[in-house]
């Protein structure tokens, strides 16, 4: 059975604390295909880390795509997110699987548990939600504090190099039930942020939302981590260890606490 600690972490006006956003768009982002993909990522991740981590912090854990397979693999997992809706789903899935996961409803900028973890994960571009650059610094300071000596940080990002190659002004996805998702992304603020407009068309009903996140190049993220007490060990294109280059779809960063 999952355990849950709940704190009032909402910052009014931030898109990611809007439960209606996750209620509407979450099912499109966290389908069973994404859960299966995350389970394979966890398998590859754990097979490549020595010594094997025992205590894992999953920041921006959402409904548990990575926290659940980590718990199934025998690690002690603490899952942190601001969404009660997503953490409730994580708890339901954990109960179905018969695994224990500690869930904490708190902002990653304020979560503190000094020296408690061997491994910290911030997956699927969850590092970068904040508009204030100082907030990213605050997150890295908290992670550095929460990691044990020589603890490992893994960031899963979409790099500026990838977006410069692949970004389309409009992207359309049609789902089996007939719904249409129209995405209108744009690089803004000197190519430092990706601004998204999503339109979900369901018959004659349209749900609209906008959100954005910070984008870094490989060189920029390496420098940012070095400035905040981390030594970057690798920047890969995936969890199989392929080289990050202009053809990469993702940017997977492995950084050690120093």
mmCIF file of C-alpha atoms in Angstrom:
data_model
loop_
_atom_site.group_PDB
_atom_site.id
_atom_site.type_symbol
_atom_site.label_atom_id
_atom_site.label_comp_id
_atom_site.label_asym_id
_atom_site.label_seq_id
_atom_site.Cartn_x
_atom_site.Cartn_y
_atom_site.Cartn_z
ATOM 1 C CA UNK A 1 0.000 0.000 0.000
ATOM 2 C CA UNK A 2 1.312 3.482 -0.839
ATOM 3 C CA UNK A 3 1.961 6.065 1.845
ATOM 4 C CA UNK A 4 1.121 9.719 1.310
ATOM 5 C CA UNK A 5 2.170 12.989 2.919
ATOM 6 C CA UNK A 6 0.206 16.049 1.793
ATOM 7 C CA UNK A 7 1.396 19.642 2.057
ATOM 8 C CA UNK A 8 -0.143 22.808 0.617
ATOM 9 C CA UNK A 9 2.306 23.432 -2.184
ATOM 10 C CA UNK A 10 0.240 25.196 -4.819
ATOM 11 C CA UNK A 11 1.563 28.452 -6.253
ATOM 12 C CA UNK A 12 -1.388 30.320 -7.678
ATOM 13 C CA UNK A 13 -1.183 30.941 -11.408
ATOM 14 C CA UNK A 14 1.299 28.181 -12.268
ATOM 15 C CA UNK A 15 -0.131 25.921 -14.982
ATOM 16 C CA UNK A 16 1.195 22.683 -13.510
ATOM 17 C CA UNK A 17 -0.801 23.072 -10.277
ATOM 18 C CA UNK A 18 -4.057 23.362 -12.234
ATOM 19 C CA UNK A 19 -5.798 20.042 -11.566
ATOM 20 C CA UNK A 20 -8.178 20.673 -14.449
ATOM 21 C CA UNK A 21 -5.195 20.630 -16.816
ATOM 22 C CA UNK A 22 -4.173 17.157 -15.603
ATOM 23 C CA UNK A 23 -7.766 15.930 -15.555
ATOM 24 C CA UNK A 24 -8.235 16.936 -19.200
ATOM 25 C CA UNK A 25 -4.823 16.362 -20.739
ATOM 26 C CA UNK A 26 -3.206 13.911 -18.331
ATOM 27 C CA UNK A 27 -4.839 10.817 -19.893
ATOM 28 C CA UNK A 28 -3.347 11.832 -23.257
ATOM 29 C CA UNK A 29 0.126 12.220 -21.755
ATOM 30 C CA UNK A 30 0.141 9.168 -19.482
ATOM 31 C CA UNK A 31 -1.296 6.287 -21.468
ATOM 32 C CA UNK A 32 -0.338 2.636 -21.092
ATOM 33 C CA UNK A 33 2.210 2.983 -23.886
ATOM 34 C CA UNK A 34 4.003 5.658 -21.875
ATOM 35 C CA UNK A 35 3.938 3.456 -18.755
ATOM 36 C CA UNK A 36 5.476 0.565 -20.698
ATOM 37 C CA UNK A 37 8.139 2.840 -22.136
ATOM 38 C CA UNK A 38 9.004 4.136 -18.672
ATOM 39 C CA UNK A 39 9.299 0.599 -17.277
ATOM 40 C CA UNK A 40 11.890 -0.206 -19.954
ATOM 41 C CA UNK A 41 13.742 3.026 -19.172
ATOM 42 C CA UNK A 42 13.895 2.040 -15.498
ATOM 43 C CA UNK A 43 15.215 -1.409 -16.394
ATOM 44 C CA UNK A 44 17.984 0.099 -18.497
ATOM 45 C CA UNK A 45 18.737 2.766 -15.915
ATOM 46 C CA UNK A 46 19.135 0.329 -13.024
ATOM 47 C CA UNK A 47 21.236 -2.057 -15.101
ATOM 48 C CA UNK A 48 23.736 0.727 -15.760
ATOM 49 C CA UNK A 49 24.175 2.099 -12.228
ATOM 50 C CA UNK A 50 26.766 0.677 -9.827
ATOM 51 C CA UNK A 51 26.237 0.308 -6.968
ATOM 52 C CA UNK A 52 22.503 -0.241 -7.424
ATOM 53 C CA UNK A 53 20.543 2.603 -5.755
ATOM 54 C CA UNK A 54 18.450 1.745 -2.697
ATOM 55 C CA UNK A 55 16.660 5.052 -2.064
ATOM 56 C CA UNK A 56 15.227 6.948 -5.024
ATOM 57 C CA UNK A 57 13.633 10.389 -5.199
ATOM 58 C CA UNK A 58 11.265 10.902 -8.149
ATOM 59 C CA UNK A 59 10.510 14.615 -8.530
ATOM 60 C CA UNK A 60 7.524 15.552 -10.658
ATOM 61 C CA UNK A 61 6.501 11.908 -10.407
ATOM 62 C CA UNK A 62 3.011 12.351 -11.844
ATOM 63 C CA UNK A 63 1.004 9.104 -11.883
ATOM 64 C CA UNK A 64 4.142 7.031 -11.257
ATOM 65 C CA UNK A 65 5.406 5.989 -14.674
ATOM 66 C CA UNK A 66 8.908 5.600 -13.249
ATOM 67 C CA UNK A 67 8.173 5.326 -9.525
ATOM 68 C CA UNK A 68 6.122 2.143 -9.978
ATOM 69 C CA UNK A 69 8.730 0.062 -11.847
ATOM 70 C CA UNK A 70 11.394 1.368 -9.479
ATOM 71 C CA UNK A 71 9.369 0.080 -6.528
ATOM 72 C CA UNK A 72 8.772 -3.217 -8.313
ATOM 73 C CA UNK A 73 12.541 -3.524 -8.726
ATOM 74 C CA UNK A 74 12.939 -3.342 -4.950
ATOM 75 C CA UNK A 75 14.061 0.248 -4.405
ATOM 76 C CA UNK A 76 12.619 2.550 -1.754
ATOM 77 C CA UNK A 77 10.829 5.285 -3.703
ATOM 78 C CA UNK A 78 9.648 8.715 -2.627
ATOM 79 C CA UNK A 79 7.435 10.307 -5.289
ATOM 80 C CA UNK A 80 6.956 14.085 -5.123
ATOM 81 C CA UNK A 81 4.408 16.047 -7.141
ATOM 82 C CA UNK A 82 2.102 19.049 -6.722
ATOM 83 C CA UNK A 83 -0.941 17.288 -8.204
ATOM 84 C CA UNK A 84 -3.161 15.406 -5.782
ATOM 85 C CA UNK A 85 -5.016 13.998 -8.784
ATOM 86 C CA UNK A 86 -1.895 12.370 -10.247
ATOM 87 C CA UNK A 87 -0.615 11.152 -6.880
ATOM 88 C CA UNK A 88 -3.990 9.526 -6.216
ATOM 89 C CA UNK A 89 -3.617 7.624 -9.484
ATOM 90 C CA UNK A 90 -0.097 6.608 -8.469
ATOM 91 C CA UNK A 91 -1.413 5.272 -5.166
ATOM 92 C CA UNK A 92 -4.147 3.283 -6.913
ATOM 93 C CA UNK A 93 -1.657 1.714 -9.278
ATOM 94 C CA UNK A 94 0.751 0.950 -6.422
ATOM 95 C CA UNK A 95 -2.028 -0.803 -4.516
ATOM 96 C CA UNK A 96 -2.902 -2.856 -7.596
ATOM 97 C CA UNK A 97 0.737 -3.904 -7.947
ATOM 98 C CA UNK A 98 1.184 -4.558 -4.234
ATOM 99 C CA UNK A 99 4.153 -2.184 -3.868
ATOM 100 C CA UNK A 100 4.836 0.571 -1.358
ATOM 101 C CA UNK A 101 5.679 4.081 -2.499
ATOM 102 C CA UNK A 102 5.869 7.154 -0.302
ATOM 103 C CA UNK A 103 4.021 9.989 -2.035
ATOM 104 C CA UNK A 104 4.502 13.613 -1.047
ATOM 105 C CA UNK A 105 2.397 16.448 -2.420
ATOM 106 C CA UNK A 106 4.923 19.244 -2.449
ATOM 107 C CA UNK A 107 6.735 21.556 -4.826
ATOM 108 C CA UNK A 108 10.182 20.284 -5.857
ATOM 109 C CA UNK A 109 11.573 23.720 -5.003
ATOM 110 C CA UNK A 110 10.779 23.222 -1.330
ATOM 111 C CA UNK A 111 11.018 19.452 -0.721
ATOM 112 C CA UNK A 112 13.851 18.835 1.749
ATOM 113 C CA UNK A 113 15.227 15.598 3.158
ATOM 114 C CA UNK A 114 18.989 16.062 3.517
ATOM 115 C CA UNK A 115 21.173 13.138 2.475
ATOM 116 C CA UNK A 116 18.227 10.757 2.193
ATOM 117 C CA UNK A 117 18.623 9.498 -1.395
ATOM 118 C CA UNK A 118 21.159 7.709 -3.580
ATOM 119 C CA UNK A 119 19.416 8.651 -6.821
ATOM 120 C CA UNK A 120 17.201 11.561 -7.849
ATOM 121 C CA UNK A 121 15.150 11.573 -11.050
ATOM 122 C CA UNK A 122 13.430 14.461 -12.793
ATOM 123 C CA UNK A 123 11.830 12.916 -15.865
ATOM 124 C CA UNK A 124 10.010 13.976 -19.008
ATOM 125 C CA UNK A 125 11.029 17.653 -18.949
ATOM 126 C CA UNK A 126 9.657 18.212 -15.432
ATOM 127 C CA UNK A 127 12.857 20.150 -14.721
ATOM 128 C CA UNK A 128 12.151 23.400 -16.529
ATOM 129 C CA UNK A 129 8.526 24.184 -15.675
ATOM 130 C CA UNK A 130 9.379 27.410 -13.863
ATOM 131 C CA UNK A 131 9.467 30.857 -15.429
ATOM 132 C CA UNK A 132 11.911 32.368 -12.931
ATOM 133 C CA UNK A 133 15.492 31.240 -13.588
ATOM 134 C CA UNK A 134 16.201 31.361 -9.851
ATOM 135 C CA UNK A 135 13.628 28.589 -9.350
ATOM 136 C CA UNK A 136 15.735 26.147 -11.353
ATOM 137 C CA UNK A 137 18.679 27.046 -9.160
ATOM 138 C CA UNK A 138 16.517 26.396 -6.107
ATOM 139 C CA UNK A 139 15.534 22.956 -7.410
ATOM 140 C CA UNK A 140 19.174 21.992 -7.979
ATOM 141 C CA UNK A 141 20.111 23.211 -4.504
ATOM 142 C CA UNK A 142 17.362 21.077 -2.952
ATOM 143 C CA UNK A 143 18.391 18.032 -4.988
ATOM 144 C CA UNK A 144 22.040 18.498 -4.039
ATOM 145 C CA UNK A 145 21.017 18.716 -0.390
ATOM 146 C CA UNK A 146 18.728 15.685 -0.577
ATOM 147 C CA UNK A 147 21.287 13.398 -2.229
ATOM 148 C CA UNK A 148 23.696 11.348 -0.175
ATOM 149 C CA UNK A 149 27.426 11.679 -0.743
ATOM 150 C CA UNK A 150 28.230 10.854 -4.403
ATOM 151 C CA UNK A 151 24.485 10.634 -5.152
ATOM 152 C CA UNK A 152 23.383 10.593 -8.790
ATOM 153 C CA UNK A 153 20.969 12.962 -10.529
ATOM 154 C CA UNK A 154 19.249 11.941 -13.788
ATOM 155 C CA UNK A 155 17.439 14.550 -15.890
ATOM 156 C CA UNK A 156 15.255 13.641 -18.865
ATOM 157 C CA UNK A 157 14.918 16.714 -21.079
ATOM 158 C CA UNK A 158 14.208 17.777 -24.621
ATOM 159 C CA UNK A 159 17.255 19.681 -25.798
ATOM 160 C CA UNK A 160 17.412 22.878 -27.802
ATOM 161 C CA UNK A 161 19.359 20.959 -30.446
ATOM 162 C CA UNK A 162 16.410 18.589 -30.927
ATOM 163 C CA UNK A 163 13.761 21.309 -30.994
ATOM 164 C CA UNK A 164 15.745 23.359 -33.504
ATOM 165 C CA UNK A 165 15.601 20.354 -35.837
ATOM 166 C CA UNK A 166 12.127 18.934 -35.243
ATOM 167 C CA UNK A 167 9.820 21.762 -34.195
ATOM 168 C CA UNK A 168 6.740 22.148 -36.374
ATOM 169 C CA UNK A 169 4.324 25.105 -36.098
ATOM 170 C CA UNK A 170 1.325 22.752 -35.878
ATOM 171 C CA UNK A 171 1.112 19.084 -34.912
ATOM 172 C CA UNK A 172 -2.087 17.034 -35.098
ATOM 173 C CA UNK A 173 -2.816 13.779 -33.267
ATOM 174 C CA UNK A 174 -6.002 11.783 -33.892
ATOM 175 C CA UNK A 175 -7.038 9.293 -31.204
ATOM 176 C CA UNK A 176 -8.984 6.071 -31.688
ATOM 177 C CA UNK A 177 -12.051 7.558 -30.013
ATOM 178 C CA UNK A 178 -12.179 10.351 -32.590
ATOM 179 C CA UNK A 179 -10.712 13.147 -30.489
ATOM 180 C CA UNK A 180 -8.141 15.445 -32.077
ATOM 181 C CA UNK A 181 -5.230 17.139 -30.309
ATOM 182 C CA UNK A 182 -3.846 20.208 -32.061
ATOM 183 C CA UNK A 183 -0.453 21.361 -30.742
ATOM 184 C CA UNK A 184 1.019 24.752 -31.578
ATOM 185 C CA UNK A 185 4.556 24.988 -30.145
ATOM 186 C CA UNK A 186 6.955 27.912 -30.518
ATOM 187 C CA UNK A 187 10.417 28.726 -29.229
ATOM 188 C CA UNK A 188 10.311 32.108 -27.474
ATOM 189 C CA UNK A 189 12.399 34.301 -25.165
ATOM 190 C CA UNK A 190 15.547 34.055 -27.238
ATOM 191 C CA UNK A 191 14.965 30.300 -27.776
ATOM 192 C CA UNK A 192 15.103 29.715 -24.027
ATOM 193 C CA UNK A 193 11.507 28.539 -23.619
ATOM 194 C CA UNK A 194 9.091 26.300 -25.491
ATOM 195 C CA UNK A 195 5.600 27.797 -25.439
ATOM 196 C CA UNK A 196 2.753 25.383 -26.133
ATOM 197 C CA UNK A 197 -0.869 25.879 -27.071
ATOM 198 C CA UNK A 198 -2.990 22.709 -27.036
ATOM 199 C CA UNK A 199 -6.511 22.389 -28.434
ATOM 200 C CA UNK A 200 -8.382 19.170 -27.662
ATOM 201 C CA UNK A 201 -11.320 18.758 -30.051
ATOM 202 C CA UNK A 202 -14.003 16.304 -28.929
ATOM 203 C CA UNK A 203 -17.000 16.579 -31.264
ATOM 204 C CA UNK A 204 -18.219 20.168 -30.999
ATOM 205 C CA UNK A 205 -16.378 20.729 -27.710
ATOM 206 C CA UNK A 206 -12.914 22.309 -27.603
ATOM 207 C CA UNK A 207 -10.613 22.395 -24.570
ATOM 208 C CA UNK A 208 -7.770 24.900 -24.806
ATOM 209 C CA UNK A 209 -4.674 25.302 -22.641
ATOM 210 C CA UNK A 210 -1.296 27.010 -22.819
ATOM 211 C CA UNK A 211 1.894 26.128 -20.956
ATOM 212 C CA UNK A 212 5.635 26.516 -21.323
ATOM 213 C CA UNK A 213 8.924 25.164 -20.070
ATOM 214 C CA UNK A 214 12.612 26.097 -20.119
ATOM 215 C CA UNK A 215 14.846 24.659 -22.825
ATOM 216 C CA UNK A 216 18.605 24.163 -22.529
ATOM 217 C CA UNK A 217 21.295 23.074 -24.944
ATOM 218 C CA UNK A 218 23.692 20.342 -23.816
ATOM 219 C CA UNK A 219 26.404 22.921 -23.127
ATOM 220 C CA UNK A 220 24.032 25.114 -21.109
ATOM 221 C CA UNK A 221 22.762 22.281 -18.890
ATOM 222 C CA UNK A 222 26.316 21.064 -18.299
ATOM 223 C CA UNK A 223 27.343 24.534 -17.148
ATOM 224 C CA UNK A 224 24.247 24.999 -14.978
ATOM 225 C CA UNK A 225 24.856 21.715 -13.156
ATOM 226 C CA UNK A 226 28.552 22.455 -12.674
ATOM 227 C CA UNK A 227 27.646 25.807 -11.132
ATOM 228 C CA UNK A 228 25.478 24.045 -8.526
ATOM 229 C CA UNK A 229 27.664 21.249 -7.259
ATOM 230 C CA UNK A 230 27.295 18.513 -9.881
ATOM 231 C CA UNK A 231 29.772 16.831 -12.178
ATOM 232 C CA UNK A 232 28.175 15.696 -15.439
ATOM 233 C CA UNK A 233 29.184 12.114 -16.181
ATOM 234 C CA UNK A 234 27.267 11.681 -19.438
ATOM 235 C CA UNK A 235 24.745 13.317 -21.721
ATOM 236 C CA UNK A 236 23.039 10.632 -23.796
ATOM 237 C CA UNK A 237 20.270 10.451 -26.365
ATOM 238 C CA UNK A 238 18.420 7.674 -24.533
ATOM 239 C CA UNK A 239 18.723 5.159 -21.695
ATOM 240 C CA UNK A 240 20.626 2.754 -23.925
ATOM 241 C CA UNK A 241 23.645 5.052 -23.823
ATOM 242 C CA UNK A 242 23.540 6.296 -27.401
ATOM 243 C CA UNK A 243 25.429 9.509 -28.029
ATOM 244 C CA UNK A 244 23.576 12.791 -27.759
ATOM 245 C CA UNK A 245 23.840 14.541 -31.104
ATOM 246 C CA UNK A 246 21.728 16.513 -33.550
ATOM 247 C CA UNK A 247 19.643 13.426 -34.322
ATOM 248 C CA UNK A 248 18.701 12.772 -30.664
ATOM 249 C CA UNK A 249 15.042 12.807 -29.609
ATOM 250 C CA UNK A 250 15.755 13.300 -25.893
ATOM 251 C CA UNK A 251 18.604 14.568 -23.716
ATOM 252 C CA UNK A 252 19.373 12.268 -20.763
ATOM 253 C CA UNK A 253 21.796 13.852 -18.309
ATOM 254 C CA UNK A 254 23.700 11.892 -15.636
ATOM 255 C CA UNK A 255 25.305 14.143 -13.005
ATOM 256 C CA UNK A 256 27.090 13.189 -9.788
ATOM 257 C CA UNK A 257 26.931 15.231 -6.594
ATOM 258 C CA UNK A 258 30.369 16.648 -5.774
#
